[in-house]
CSV table of C-alpha atoms in Angstrom, one decimal:
chain,number,residue,atom,x,y,z
A,27,MET,CA,16.2,-29.7,19.8
A,28,LEU,CA,15.6,-28.4,16.3
A,29,PHE,CA,11.9,-28.1,17.0
A,30,THR,CA,12.6,-26.0,20.1
A,31,GLN,CA,15.0,-23.7,18.2
A,32,LEU,CA,12.4,-23.2,15.4
A,33,LEU,CA,9.7,-22.6,17.9
A,34,LEU,CA,11.6,-19.9,19.7
A,35,ASN,CA,12.5,-18.2,16.4
A,36,GLY,CA,8.8,-18.4,15.4
A,37,VAL,CA,7.8,-16.5,18.6
A,38,ALA,CA,10.2,-13.7,17.6
A,39,ILE,CA,9.0,-13.3,14.1
A,40,GLY,CA,5.5,-13.9,15.3
A,41,ALA,CA,5.8,-10.9,17.6
A,42,VAL,CA,6.5,-8.7,14.5
A,43,TYR,CA,3.5,-10.3,12.6
A,44,ALA,CA,1.3,-9.6,15.7
A,45,LEU,CA,2.3,-5.9,15.7
A,46,THR,CA,1.7,-5.6,12.0
A,47,ALA,CA,-1.6,-7.5,12.1
A,48,LEU,CA,-2.8,-5.4,15.1
A,49,GLY,CA,-2.3,-2.2,13.1
A,50,PHE,CA,-4.0,-3.8,10.1
A,51,VAL,CA,-7.0,-4.8,12.1
A,52,LEU,CA,-7.3,-1.5,13.9
A,53,VAL,CA,-7.4,0.5,10.6
A,54,PHE,CA,-10.0,-1.9,9.2
A,55,LYS,CA,-12.2,-1.7,12.3
A,56,ALA,CA,-11.9,2.0,12.4
A,57,THR,CA,-12.3,2.9,8.8
A,58,SER,CA,-13.5,-0.3,7.0
A,59,VAL,CA,-10.4,0.0,4.8
A,60,LEU,CA,-8.6,-3.2,4.0
A,61,ASN,CA,-5.2,-1.6,3.8
A,62,PHE,CA,-3.0,-3.6,1.4
A,63,ALA,CA,-0.3,-1.0,1.8
A,64,HIS,CA,0.3,-1.8,5.5
A,65,GLY,CA,3.3,-4.0,4.8
A,66,ALA,CA,4.8,-1.1,2.7
A,67,PHE,CA,4.7,1.1,5.8
A,68,LEU,CA,6.6,-1.5,7.8
A,69,MET,CA,9.1,-1.4,4.9
A,70,VAL,CA,9.3,2.4,5.2
A,71,ALA,CA,10.1,2.1,8.9
A,72,SER,CA,12.9,-0.5,8.2
A,73,TYR,CA,14.5,1.8,5.6
A,74,LEU,CA,14.2,4.8,8.0
A,75,THR,CA,16.0,2.5,10.6
A,76,VAL,CA,18.9,2.2,8.1
A,77,THR,CA,19.0,6.0,7.9
A,78,PHE,CA,18.6,7.1,11.5
A,79,LEU,CA,20.3,4.2,13.3
A,80,GLY,CA,22.7,3.0,10.6
A,81,VAL,CA,23.8,6.2,8.9
A,82,TYR,CA,23.3,8.9,11.6
A,83,GLU,CA,24.0,6.4,14.4
A,84,LEU,CA,21.3,7.6,16.7
A,85,PRO,CA,20.7,5.6,19.9
A,86,PHE,CA,18.1,2.8,19.4
A,87,LEU,CA,15.4,4.4,21.5
A,88,VAL,CA,15.8,7.9,20.0
A,89,GLY,CA,15.7,6.5,16.5
A,90,LEU,CA,12.6,4.4,17.4
A,91,VAL,CA,10.7,7.3,18.8
A,92,ILE,CA,11.6,9.5,15.8
A,93,ILE,CA,10.4,6.8,13.3
A,94,VAL,CA,7.2,6.1,15.3
A,95,VAL,CA,6.4,9.9,15.3
A,96,LEU,CA,7.1,10.2,11.6
A,97,LEU,CA,4.9,7.2,10.7
A,98,ALA,CA,2.1,8.4,13.0
A,99,GLY,CA,2.2,11.8,11.4
A,100,LEU,CA,2.1,10.1,8.0
A,101,GLY,CA,-1.0,8.3,9.1
A,102,VAL,CA,-2.7,11.6,10.0
A,103,VAL,CA,-1.7,13.1,6.7
A,104,LEU,CA,-2.8,10.0,4.8
A,105,HIS,CA,-6.3,10.2,6.3
A,106,TYR,CA,-6.9,13.9,5.8
A,107,GLY,CA,-5.1,14.1,2.5
A,108,LEU,CA,-6.5,10.9,0.8
A,109,MET,CA,-8.5,8.4,2.7
A,110,ARG,CA,-11.1,10.9,4.1
A,111,PHE,CA,-12.3,11.4,0.5
A,112,MET,CA,-12.7,7.7,0.1
A,113,ILE,CA,-15.3,7.4,2.9
A,114,GLY,CA,-18.6,6.0,1.4
A,115,GLN,CA,-16.9,4.8,-1.8
A,116,ALA,CA,-17.2,1.2,-3.0
A,117,PHE,CA,-15.2,-1.2,-1.0
A,118,PHE,CA,-13.0,-2.5,-3.8
A,119,SER,CA,-12.4,1.1,-5.0
A,120,VAL,CA,-10.8,1.8,-1.6
A,121,VAL,CA,-8.8,-1.4,-1.7
A,122,LEU,CA,-7.5,-0.4,-5.1
A,123,VAL,CA,-6.4,2.9,-3.7
A,124,THR,CA,-4.3,1.1,-1.0
A,125,VAL,CA,-2.8,-1.1,-3.7
A,126,GLY,CA,-1.9,2.0,-5.6
A,127,LEU,CA,-0.5,3.6,-2.5
A,128,GLU,CA,1.7,0.5,-1.9
A,129,ILE,CA,3.1,0.8,-5.5
A,130,LEU,CA,3.8,4.5,-4.9
A,131,ILE,CA,5.7,3.8,-1.7
A,132,ARG,CA,7.8,1.2,-3.4
A,133,ALA,CA,8.6,3.8,-6.2
A,134,VAL,CA,9.6,6.5,-3.7
A,135,LEU,CA,11.8,4.1,-1.7
A,136,LEU,CA,13.4,2.9,-5.0
A,137,ILE,CA,14.2,6.6,-5.9
A,138,PHE,CA,15.7,7.5,-2.5
A,139,TYR,CA,17.5,4.2,-1.6
A,140,GLY,CA,18.1,2.6,-4.9
A,141,PRO,CA,17.5,-1.1,-5.9
A,142,LEU,CA,20.4,-2.6,-4.0
A,143,PRO,CA,19.6,-4.2,-0.6
A,144,ARG,CA,20.9,-2.7,2.6
A,145,GLY,CA,22.6,-4.8,5.3
A,146,ARG,CA,20.9,-5.6,8.6
A,147,VAL,CA,21.1,-2.9,11.3
A,148,ASP,CA,23.2,-4.0,14.2
A,149,ASP,CA,22.2,-1.5,16.8
A,150,LEU,CA,21.0,-4.0,19.3
A,151,PRO,CA,23.2,-6.3,21.4
A,152,THR,CA,24.6,-9.3,19.5
A,153,GLY,CA,25.1,-12.8,20.9
A,154,GLY,CA,22.6,-14.8,22.8
A,155,VAL,CA,21.7,-17.2,25.6
A,156,GLU,CA,22.6,-20.9,25.3
A,157,LEU,CA,19.8,-23.1,26.6
A,158,PHE,CA,19.6,-26.8,27.1
A,159,GLY,CA,20.6,-29.1,24.2
A,160,GLY,CA,22.5,-26.3,22.3
A,161,VAL,CA,19.4,-24.2,21.7
A,162,ASN,CA,20.4,-20.6,21.2
A,163,VAL,CA,18.2,-17.6,21.8
A,164,PRO,CA,19.7,-14.4,20.3
A,165,TYR,CA,19.4,-11.2,22.3
A,166,VAL,CA,17.8,-9.6,19.3
A,167,ASN,CA,14.9,-12.1,19.4
A,168,MET,CA,14.4,-11.5,23.1
A,169,ILE,CA,14.3,-7.8,22.6
A,170,MET,CA,11.9,-8.2,19.7
A,171,VAL,CA,9.5,-10.1,21.8
A,172,ALA,CA,9.8,-7.8,24.8
A,173,ALA,CA,9.4,-4.6,22.7
A,174,ALA,CA,6.4,-6.1,20.9
A,175,ALA,CA,4.8,-7.0,24.2
A,176,ILE,CA,5.4,-3.5,25.6
A,177,ALA,CA,4.0,-1.9,22.4
A,178,VAL,CA,0.9,-4.1,22.6
A,179,ALA,CA,0.4,-3.4,26.3
A,180,VAL,CA,0.7,0.3,25.7
A,181,PHE,CA,-1.8,0.1,22.9
A,182,LEU,CA,-4.3,-1.9,24.9
A,183,LEU,CA,-4.0,0.5,27.8
A,184,PHE,CA,-4.5,3.5,25.5
A,185,PHE,CA,-7.4,1.7,23.8
A,186,LYS,CA,-9.2,1.0,27.0
A,187,ARG,CA,-8.3,3.9,29.3
A,188,SER,CA,-7.6,7.0,27.2
A,189,ARG,CA,-10.2,9.5,26.0
A,190,VAL,CA,-9.4,8.9,22.3
A,191,GLY,CA,-9.6,5.1,22.9
A,192,LEU,CA,-13.0,5.5,24.6
A,193,GLN,CA,-14.1,7.6,21.6
A,194,MET,CA,-12.9,4.9,19.2
A,195,ARG,CA,-14.9,2.3,21.1
A,196,ALA,CA,-17.9,4.5,21.1
A,197,VAL,CA,-17.8,5.0,17.4
A,198,ALA,CA,-17.3,1.2,17.0
A,199,GLU,CA,-20.5,0.5,18.9
A,200,ASN,CA,-22.6,3.0,17.1
A,201,LEU,CA,-21.3,5.6,14.7
A,202,GLU,CA,-24.5,7.7,14.6
A,203,ALA,CA,-24.9,7.8,18.4
A,204,ALA,CA,-21.2,8.7,18.9
A,205,ALA,CA,-21.5,11.5,16.3
A,206,ALA,CA,-24.7,12.8,18.1
A,207,MET,CA,-22.7,12.9,21.3
A,208,GLY,CA,-20.2,15.3,19.7
A,209,ILE,CA,-17.4,12.8,18.8
A,210,ASP,CA,-15.8,13.7,15.5
A,211,PRO,CA,-15.5,10.5,13.4
A,212,ASN,CA,-12.8,12.1,11.3
A,213,LYS,CA,-10.5,12.5,14.3
A,214,VAL,CA,-11.2,8.9,15.3
A,215,TYR,CA,-10.3,7.7,11.8
A,216,ALA,CA,-7.1,9.8,11.8
A,217,ALA,CA,-6.1,8.5,15.2
A,218,ALA,CA,-6.6,4.9,14.0
A,219,TRP,CA,-4.3,5.5,11.0
A,220,ALA,CA,-1.8,7.1,13.2
A,221,ILE,CA,-1.8,4.3,15.7
A,222,GLY,CA,-1.9,1.6,13.0
A,223,LEU,CA,1.2,3.1,11.3
A,224,SER,CA,2.9,3.5,14.6
A,225,LEU,CA,2.6,-0.2,15.3
A,226,ALA,CA,4.0,-0.8,11.8
A,227,ALA,CA,6.9,1.5,12.6
A,228,VAL,CA,7.8,-0.5,15.7
A,229,GLY,CA,7.6,-3.7,13.7
A,230,GLY,CA,9.7,-2.2,11.0
A,231,VAL,CA,12.4,-1.0,13.3
A,232,LEU,CA,12.6,-4.4,15.1
A,233,TYR,CA,12.5,-6.4,11.8
A,234,ALA,CA,15.4,-4.3,10.5
A,235,HIS,CA,17.6,-5.9,13.2
A,236,PHE,CA,16.3,-9.4,12.4
A,237,THR,CA,16.2,-9.8,8.6
A,238,PRO,CA,19.5,-10.5,6.7
A,239,ALA,CA,18.8,-7.7,4.2
A,240,ILE,CA,16.6,-4.7,3.9
A,241,ASP,CA,15.1,-4.3,0.4
A,242,LEU,CA,11.9,-3.8,-1.4
A,243,GLU,CA,10.8,-7.4,-0.7
A,244,LEU,CA,10.1,-6.5,3.0
A,245,GLN,CA,6.6,-5.7,2.2
A,246,VAL,CA,5.9,-9.4,2.1
A,247,ILE,CA,5.8,-9.2,5.9
A,248,GLY,CA,2.6,-7.3,5.5
A,249,LEU,CA,1.2,-10.0,3.2
A,250,ARG,CA,2.2,-12.6,5.8
A,251,ALA,CA,0.5,-10.5,8.5
A,252,PHE,CA,-2.7,-10.5,6.5
A,253,PRO,CA,-3.4,-14.2,7.1
A,254,ALA,CA,-2.5,-13.6,10.7
A,255,ALA,CA,-5.2,-11.0,10.9
A,256,ILE,CA,-7.7,-13.2,9.1
A,257,LEU,CA,-6.8,-16.2,11.3
A,258,GLY,CA,-7.4,-14.3,14.5
A,259,GLY,CA,-10.5,-12.5,13.1
A,260,ILE,CA,-10.3,-9.4,11.0
A,261,ASP,CA,-12.3,-7.4,13.6
A,262,SER,CA,-10.6,-8.8,16.7
A,263,ILE,CA,-7.8,-6.9,18.4
A,264,GLY,CA,-6.8,-9.9,20.6
A,265,GLY,CA,-7.2,-12.2,17.6
A,266,ALA,CA,-4.6,-10.3,15.7
A,267,ILE,CA,-2.1,-10.8,18.4
A,268,VAL,CA,-2.8,-14.5,18.7
A,269,GLY,CA,-3.0,-14.9,14.9
A,270,GLY,CA,0.4,-13.2,14.5
A,271,LEU,CA,2.1,-15.5,17.0
A,272,LEU,CA,0.5,-18.6,15.6
A,273,VAL,CA,1.5,-17.8,12.0
A,274,GLY,CA,5.0,-16.9,13.0
A,275,ILE,CA,5.5,-20.2,15.0
A,276,VAL,CA,3.9,-22.5,12.4
A,277,GLU,CA,5.7,-20.8,9.6
A,278,SER,CA,9.1,-21.0,11.3
A,279,VAL,CA,8.6,-24.7,12.3
A,280,GLY,CA,7.2,-25.6,8.9
A,281,ALA,CA,9.9,-23.7,6.9
A,282,GLY,CA,12.6,-25.3,9.1
A,283,TYR,CA,11.5,-28.8,8.2
A,284,LEU,CA,10.2,-28.3,4.6
A,285,GLY,CA,12.3,-25.4,3.4
A,286,ALA,CA,12.1,-21.5,3.3
A,287,GLU,CA,10.3,-21.6,0.0
A,288,PHE,CA,7.2,-22.9,1.8
A,289,ARG,CA,6.9,-19.9,4.1
A,290,ASP,CA,4.1,-18.2,2.2
A,291,VAL,CA,2.4,-21.5,1.4
A,292,ILE,CA,2.3,-22.3,5.1
A,293,ALA,CA,1.1,-18.8,6.1
A,294,PHE,CA,-1.8,-18.7,3.6
A,295,GLY,CA,-2.5,-22.5,4.0
A,296,ILE,CA,-3.2,-21.9,7.7
A,297,MET,CA,-5.6,-19.0,6.7
A,298,PHE,CA,-7.5,-21.1,4.2
A,299,LEU,CA,-7.9,-24.0,6.6
A,300,VAL,CA,-9.2,-21.8,9.4
A,301,LEU,CA,-11.6,-20.0,7.1
A,302,LEU,CA,-13.0,-23.3,5.9
A,303,TRP,CA,-13.7,-24.2,9.5
A,304,ARG,CA,-14.6,-20.7,10.9
A,305,PRO,CA,-15.1,-18.0,8.2
A,306,SER,CA,-15.0,-15.2,10.8
A,307,GLY,CA,-11.6,-16.3,12.1
A,308,LEU,CA,-10.8,-17.8,15.6
A,309,PHE,CA,-12.0,-14.7,17.6
A,310,GLY,CA,-13.9,-12.7,15.0
A,311,THR,CA,-17.6,-11.9,15.2
A,312,ARG,CA,-19.9,-13.1,12.5
A,313,GLU,CA,-21.2,-9.6,11.8
A,314,LEU,CA,-18.6,-6.9,11.2
A,315,VAL,CA,-19.1,-3.3,12.3
A,316,ARG,CA,-17.2,0.0,12.0
A,317,VAL,CA,-15.2,1.2,15.0
């Protein structure tokens, strides 16, 4: 029964990885920016959860909407205030900017929240459902999976049906042709940053109810979502979702049998093995293009 318990726990954490990897992939597809600060934005959302849900005791949905709007706005500001000026610059120069951004975010959080970890937010129902053989599924885990599934469904619906989503796909197919048709690439890039950070916000709010403590080490979730994105295919929206779930499940089962210290080894080990077999990931294309 241990395997079943670890498997179900892996689905829950894999849902957060999938949300994070999806935002990571979207920003990369849209702007060609490999955003190493993405995990830091999830960490910001978790700290904001402490503030809005833990300190001000706002209802869960109200706090979630506020945090998503704040992160989406931050994404727009980030594009127009910083990343727009990096368009056309060398790839590694842009990567270094995101690394610097991650360091800046950690410093700001350290100033405002201090070095001591904060306790888990308990705004969601406690307890769980007892299944066969003593396997327990906490309500928090079920809500995490359901909320992540809803967020992914809303994103896919927006991506395929909305005007902005259609513009993003048009720019992905052919940037010059889309620009000639009157589509402003800057607005598409800003929308990608806003949506990517919104997904990180949802993941951060959910993870604040799952992790034992909220501290500056939460950004490691972003690092674990990175192999999930690579595993699925760095340019594949669906691959990010599948990759996130796979990494979460394998990591949970592996850490359960081998020890928690092997979590990162397992996550990146999966990535290396898949890259050796298929360098473009499970669902990625061999030739990457801009969204």
